[in-house]
Short mmCIF file of C-alpha atoms in Angstrom, two decimals:
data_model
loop_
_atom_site.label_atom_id
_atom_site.label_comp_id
_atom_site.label_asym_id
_atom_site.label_seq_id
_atom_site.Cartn_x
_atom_site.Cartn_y
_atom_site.Cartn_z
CA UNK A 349 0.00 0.00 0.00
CA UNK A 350 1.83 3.09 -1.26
CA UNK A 351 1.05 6.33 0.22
CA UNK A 352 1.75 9.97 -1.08
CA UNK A 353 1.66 11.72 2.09
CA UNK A 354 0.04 10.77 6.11
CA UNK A 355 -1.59 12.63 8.28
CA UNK A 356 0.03 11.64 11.29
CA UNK A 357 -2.83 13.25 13.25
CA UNK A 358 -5.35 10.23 11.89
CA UNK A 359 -2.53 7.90 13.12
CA UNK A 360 -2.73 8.60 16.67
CA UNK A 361 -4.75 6.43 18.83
CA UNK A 362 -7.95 7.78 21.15
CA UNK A 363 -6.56 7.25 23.95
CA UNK A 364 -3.20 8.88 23.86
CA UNK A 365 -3.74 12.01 26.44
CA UNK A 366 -1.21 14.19 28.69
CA UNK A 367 -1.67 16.64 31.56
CA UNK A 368 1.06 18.58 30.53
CA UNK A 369 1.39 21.72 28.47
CA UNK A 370 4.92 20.51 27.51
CA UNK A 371 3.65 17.29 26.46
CA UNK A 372 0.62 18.50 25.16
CA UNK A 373 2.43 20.79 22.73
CA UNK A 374 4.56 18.24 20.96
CA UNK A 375 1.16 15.99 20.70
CA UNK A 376 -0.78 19.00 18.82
CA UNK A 377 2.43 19.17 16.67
CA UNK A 378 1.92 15.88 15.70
CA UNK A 379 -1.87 16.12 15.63
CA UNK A 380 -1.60 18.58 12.74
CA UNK A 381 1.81 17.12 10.92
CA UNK A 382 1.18 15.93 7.60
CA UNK A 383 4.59 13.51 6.14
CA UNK A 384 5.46 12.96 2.50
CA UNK A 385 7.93 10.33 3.30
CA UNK A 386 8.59 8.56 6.93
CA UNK A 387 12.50 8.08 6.91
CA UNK A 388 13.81 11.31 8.99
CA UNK A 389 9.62 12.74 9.44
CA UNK A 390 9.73 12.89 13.21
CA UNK A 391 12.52 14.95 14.76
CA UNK A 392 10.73 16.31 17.94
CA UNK A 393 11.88 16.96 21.57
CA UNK A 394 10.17 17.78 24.69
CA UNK A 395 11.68 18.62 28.07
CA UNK A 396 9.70 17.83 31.12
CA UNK A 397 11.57 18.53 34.54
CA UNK A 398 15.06 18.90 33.54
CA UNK A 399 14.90 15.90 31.28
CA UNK A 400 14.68 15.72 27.41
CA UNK A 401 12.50 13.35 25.71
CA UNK A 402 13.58 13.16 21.94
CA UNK A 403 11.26 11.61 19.37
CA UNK A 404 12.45 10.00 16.09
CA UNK A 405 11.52 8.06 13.29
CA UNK A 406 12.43 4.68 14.99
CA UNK A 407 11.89 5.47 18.30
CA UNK A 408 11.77 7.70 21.44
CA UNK A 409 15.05 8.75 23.41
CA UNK A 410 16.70 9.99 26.29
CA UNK A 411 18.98 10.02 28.79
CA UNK A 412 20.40 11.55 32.42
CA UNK A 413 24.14 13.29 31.84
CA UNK A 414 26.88 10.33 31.97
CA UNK A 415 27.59 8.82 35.28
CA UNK A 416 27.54 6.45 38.10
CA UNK A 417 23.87 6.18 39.65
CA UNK A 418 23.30 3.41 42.66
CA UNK A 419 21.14 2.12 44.67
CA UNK A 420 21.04 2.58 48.52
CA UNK A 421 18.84 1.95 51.59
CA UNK A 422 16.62 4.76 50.60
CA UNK A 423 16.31 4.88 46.50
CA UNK A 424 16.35 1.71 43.93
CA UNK A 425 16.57 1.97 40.26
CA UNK A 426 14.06 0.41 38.56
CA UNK A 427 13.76 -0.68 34.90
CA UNK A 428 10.33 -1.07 33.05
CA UNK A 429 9.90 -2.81 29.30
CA UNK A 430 6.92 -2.94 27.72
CA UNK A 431 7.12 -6.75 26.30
CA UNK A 432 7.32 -6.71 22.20
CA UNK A 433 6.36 -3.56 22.16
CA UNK A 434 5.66 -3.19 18.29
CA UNK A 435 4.26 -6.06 18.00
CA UNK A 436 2.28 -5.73 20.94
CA UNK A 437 1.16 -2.17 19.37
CA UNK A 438 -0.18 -3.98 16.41
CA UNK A 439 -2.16 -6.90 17.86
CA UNK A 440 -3.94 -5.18 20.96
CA UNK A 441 -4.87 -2.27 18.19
CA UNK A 442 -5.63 -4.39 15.56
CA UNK A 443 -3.15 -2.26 13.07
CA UNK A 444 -2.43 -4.36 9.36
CA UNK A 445 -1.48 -3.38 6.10
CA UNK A 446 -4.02 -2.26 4.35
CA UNK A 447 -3.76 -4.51 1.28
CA UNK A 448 -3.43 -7.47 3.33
CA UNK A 449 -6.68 -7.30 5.48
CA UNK A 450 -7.62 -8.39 8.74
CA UNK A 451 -6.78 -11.98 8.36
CA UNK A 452 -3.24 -10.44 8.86
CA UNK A 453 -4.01 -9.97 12.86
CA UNK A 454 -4.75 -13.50 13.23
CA UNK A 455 -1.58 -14.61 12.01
CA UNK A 456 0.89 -12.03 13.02
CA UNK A 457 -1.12 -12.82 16.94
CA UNK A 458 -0.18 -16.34 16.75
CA UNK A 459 3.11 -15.78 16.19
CA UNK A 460 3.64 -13.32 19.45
CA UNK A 461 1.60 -16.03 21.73
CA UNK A 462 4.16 -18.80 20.21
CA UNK A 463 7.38 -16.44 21.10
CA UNK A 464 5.49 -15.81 24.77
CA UNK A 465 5.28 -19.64 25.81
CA UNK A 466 8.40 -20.40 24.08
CA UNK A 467 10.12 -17.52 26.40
CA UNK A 468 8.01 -18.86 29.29
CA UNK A 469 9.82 -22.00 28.82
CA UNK A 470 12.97 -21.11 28.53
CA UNK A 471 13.43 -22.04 24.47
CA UNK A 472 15.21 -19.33 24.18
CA UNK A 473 16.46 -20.69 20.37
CA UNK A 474 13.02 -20.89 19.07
CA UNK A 475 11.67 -17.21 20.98
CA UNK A 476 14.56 -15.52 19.50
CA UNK A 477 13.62 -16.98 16.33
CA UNK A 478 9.90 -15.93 16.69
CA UNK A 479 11.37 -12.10 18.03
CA UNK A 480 13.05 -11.79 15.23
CA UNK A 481 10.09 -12.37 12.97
CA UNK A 482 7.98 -10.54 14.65
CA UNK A 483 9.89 -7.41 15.06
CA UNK A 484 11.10 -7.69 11.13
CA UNK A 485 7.34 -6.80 10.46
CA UNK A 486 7.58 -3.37 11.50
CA UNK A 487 11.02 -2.83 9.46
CA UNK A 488 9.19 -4.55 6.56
CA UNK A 489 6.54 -2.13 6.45
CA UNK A 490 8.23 0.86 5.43
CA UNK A 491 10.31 -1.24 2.66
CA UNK A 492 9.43 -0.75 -0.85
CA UNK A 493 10.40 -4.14 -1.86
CA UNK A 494 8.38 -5.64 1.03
CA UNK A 495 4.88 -7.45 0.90
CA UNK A 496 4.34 -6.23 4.24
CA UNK A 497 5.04 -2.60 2.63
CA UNK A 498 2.56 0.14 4.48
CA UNK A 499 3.85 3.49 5.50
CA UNK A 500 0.60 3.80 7.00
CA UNK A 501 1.27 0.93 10.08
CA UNK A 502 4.53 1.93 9.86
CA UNK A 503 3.91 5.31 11.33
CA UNK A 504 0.80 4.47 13.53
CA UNK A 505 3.24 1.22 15.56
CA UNK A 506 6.08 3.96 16.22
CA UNK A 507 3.98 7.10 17.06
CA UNK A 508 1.90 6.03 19.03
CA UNK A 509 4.86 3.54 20.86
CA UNK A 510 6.38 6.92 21.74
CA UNK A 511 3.71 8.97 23.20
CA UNK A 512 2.29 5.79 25.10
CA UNK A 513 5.82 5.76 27.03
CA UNK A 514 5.75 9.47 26.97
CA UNK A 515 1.97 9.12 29.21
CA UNK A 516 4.05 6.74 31.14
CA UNK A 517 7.09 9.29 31.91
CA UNK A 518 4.80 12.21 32.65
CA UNK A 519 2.63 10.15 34.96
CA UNK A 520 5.35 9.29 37.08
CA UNK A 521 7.61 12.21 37.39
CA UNK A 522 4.24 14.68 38.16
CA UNK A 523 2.72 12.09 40.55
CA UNK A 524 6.30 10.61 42.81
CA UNK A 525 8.50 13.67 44.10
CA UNK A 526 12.19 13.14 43.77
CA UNK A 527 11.71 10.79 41.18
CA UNK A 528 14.77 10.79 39.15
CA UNK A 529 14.17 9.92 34.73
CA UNK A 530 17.83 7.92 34.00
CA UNK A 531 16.63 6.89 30.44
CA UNK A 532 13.91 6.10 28.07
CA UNK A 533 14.80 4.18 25.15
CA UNK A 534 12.24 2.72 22.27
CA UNK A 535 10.49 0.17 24.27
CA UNK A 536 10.81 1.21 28.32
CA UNK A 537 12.42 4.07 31.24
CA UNK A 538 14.46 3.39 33.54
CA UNK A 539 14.11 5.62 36.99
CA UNK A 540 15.67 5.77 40.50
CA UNK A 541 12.72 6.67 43.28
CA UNK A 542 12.51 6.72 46.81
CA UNK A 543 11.57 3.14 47.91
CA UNK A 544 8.37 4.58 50.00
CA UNK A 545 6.89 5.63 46.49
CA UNK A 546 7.42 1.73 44.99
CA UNK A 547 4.30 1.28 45.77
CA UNK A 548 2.21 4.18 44.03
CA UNK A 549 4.90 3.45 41.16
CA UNK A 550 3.70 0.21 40.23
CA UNK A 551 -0.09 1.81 40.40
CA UNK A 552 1.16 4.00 37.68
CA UNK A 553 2.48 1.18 35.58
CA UNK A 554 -1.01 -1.12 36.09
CA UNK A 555 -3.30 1.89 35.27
CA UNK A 556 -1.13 2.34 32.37
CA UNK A 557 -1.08 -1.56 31.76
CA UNK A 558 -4.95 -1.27 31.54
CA UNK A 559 -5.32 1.97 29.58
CA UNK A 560 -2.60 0.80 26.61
CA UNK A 561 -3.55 -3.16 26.76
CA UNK A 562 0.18 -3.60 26.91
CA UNK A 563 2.74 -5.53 29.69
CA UNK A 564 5.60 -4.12 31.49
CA UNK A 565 8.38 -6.06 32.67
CA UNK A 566 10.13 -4.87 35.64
CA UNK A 567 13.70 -5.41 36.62
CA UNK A 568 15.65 -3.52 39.36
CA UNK A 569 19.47 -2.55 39.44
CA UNK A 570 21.96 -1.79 42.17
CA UNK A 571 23.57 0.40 39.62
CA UNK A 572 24.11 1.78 36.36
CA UNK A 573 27.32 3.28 34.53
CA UNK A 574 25.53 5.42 31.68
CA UNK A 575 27.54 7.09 28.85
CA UNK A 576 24.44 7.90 26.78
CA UNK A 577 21.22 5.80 26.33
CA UNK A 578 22.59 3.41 24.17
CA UNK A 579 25.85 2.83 25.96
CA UNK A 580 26.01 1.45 29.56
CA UNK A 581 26.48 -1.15 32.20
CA UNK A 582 23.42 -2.22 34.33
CA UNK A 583 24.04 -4.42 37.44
CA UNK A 584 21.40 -6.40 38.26
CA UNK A 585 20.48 -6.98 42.35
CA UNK A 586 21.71 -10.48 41.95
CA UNK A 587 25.26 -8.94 40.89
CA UNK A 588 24.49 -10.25 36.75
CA UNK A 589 25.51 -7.21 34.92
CA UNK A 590 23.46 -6.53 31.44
CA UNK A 591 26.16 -4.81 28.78
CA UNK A 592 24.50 -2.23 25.92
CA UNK A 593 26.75 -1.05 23.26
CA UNK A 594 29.94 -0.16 23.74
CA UNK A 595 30.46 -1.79 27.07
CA UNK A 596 28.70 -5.21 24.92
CA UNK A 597 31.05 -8.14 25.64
CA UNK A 598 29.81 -11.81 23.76
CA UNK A 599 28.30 -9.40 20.79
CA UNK A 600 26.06 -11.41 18.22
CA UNK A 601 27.85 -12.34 15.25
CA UNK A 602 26.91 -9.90 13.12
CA UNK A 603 27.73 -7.03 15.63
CA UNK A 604 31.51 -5.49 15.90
CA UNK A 605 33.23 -7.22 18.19
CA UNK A 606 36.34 -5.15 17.85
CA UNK A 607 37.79 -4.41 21.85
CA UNK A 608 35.82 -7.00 23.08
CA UNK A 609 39.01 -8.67 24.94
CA UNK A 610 39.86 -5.80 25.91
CA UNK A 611 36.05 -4.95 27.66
CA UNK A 612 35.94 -8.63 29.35
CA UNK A 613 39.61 -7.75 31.09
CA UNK A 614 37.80 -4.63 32.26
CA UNK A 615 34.78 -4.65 33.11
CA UNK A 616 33.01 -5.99 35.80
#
């Protein structure tokens, strides 16, 4: 389904809403954008409380200044991921290509419930597999020489990804005071809060579970080493550390491993 030009304002889902006037603004700016192409269309920023939210093409981004930020008796860091996020986007919403029909949903669902109880039971072979297809769906839809080609679902799975993470954010920093943003990144934010607020945190996340029809999953750190959102060391409370970009140490084989030896000598 080729398309001349989108109105990303008939892209946006009902329920996307903010409190805001920062957030507000960028979603009227969006609400009366109209795109000719999608590569490059989105190049937005908002900043909410010291902290800047960028919006992109592929994905929403952003990120405290580089540092070390830890856990202690009073504050924990904790990480939220909404689980296949795109994909997710698509089947709860009922998005498809237009020239494919509905029939699409049914199949692209089946595949996300196989990836879910083969990550459930720990075949992780066959739900990386499944990922992998899954997640090629949304590249596949802006590519010319795809099947799956719609610009369309293209821009209504990553605009409306962004500014359902972006209800998320505000929610949380304008309800829990001292609540520190470390990073948002494409699919989940990462935030350090006092622990007496856990609980009103993970109120946020529900109501927001049952608003968007999507799942978080939670994971907590002792600390994190940040460079910049795409680069950093998070340790986990049971001391495993999780490596992102530079600091990346058994790389997949079709990533750089250049310094790698060097980064398992070093790092913790």
């Amino acid at each position: 389904s080729e398309r001349t030009q989108i109105d990303l304002g008939t892209c946006i889902f009902d329920y996307i809403s903010f409190n805001t006037p920062e957030f507000n603004k960028i979603l009227d700016t969006f609400n009366n954008s109209i795109i000719t192409e999608t590569k490059g269309s989105i190049e937005e920023s908002v900043i909410y409380k010291g902290f800047k939210y960028d919006y992109g093409s592929g994905g929403i981004h952003g990120c405290i200044k580089p540092g070390v930020y830890e856990s202690d008796g009073d504050y924990i860091i904790i990480d939220a991921d909404v689980a296949s996020l795109y994909p997710s986007i698509a089947v709860v919403n009922g998005l498809y290509p237009e020239h494919l029909g509905k029939s699409f949903c049914d199949v692209y669902e089946s595949i996300l419930k196989q990836r879910i109880e083969a990550k459930k039971a720990g075949n992780m072979s066959i739900s990386d597999a499944f990922k992998l297809a899954l997640n090629s769906v949304y590249g596949k839809s802006n590519d010319k020489y795809s099947f799956l080609m719609d610009p369309i679902y293209t821009m209504k799975t990553t605009l409306n990804g962004q500014l359902m993470l972006s209800m998320l954010a505000e929610e949380l920093v304008m309800t829990i005071p001292s609540l520190q943003m470390l990073q948002i990144n494409t699919d989940g934010l990462t935030v350090k809060i006092h622990v007496d607020y856990i609980n009103i945190y993970h109120e946020i996340c529900k109501d927001w579970e049952e608003k968007t029809k999507l799942s978080l999953e939670f994971v907590e750190y002792s600390k994190m080493i940040i460079r910049d959102v795409n680069n950093y060391i998070a340790v986990k409370t049971d001391g495993k550390c999780k490596y992102k970009g530079a600091f990346e140490i058994d790389k997949e084989l079709h990533k750089d491993n250049f310094m790698s030896t060097v980064h398992r000598v070093l790092l913790p």
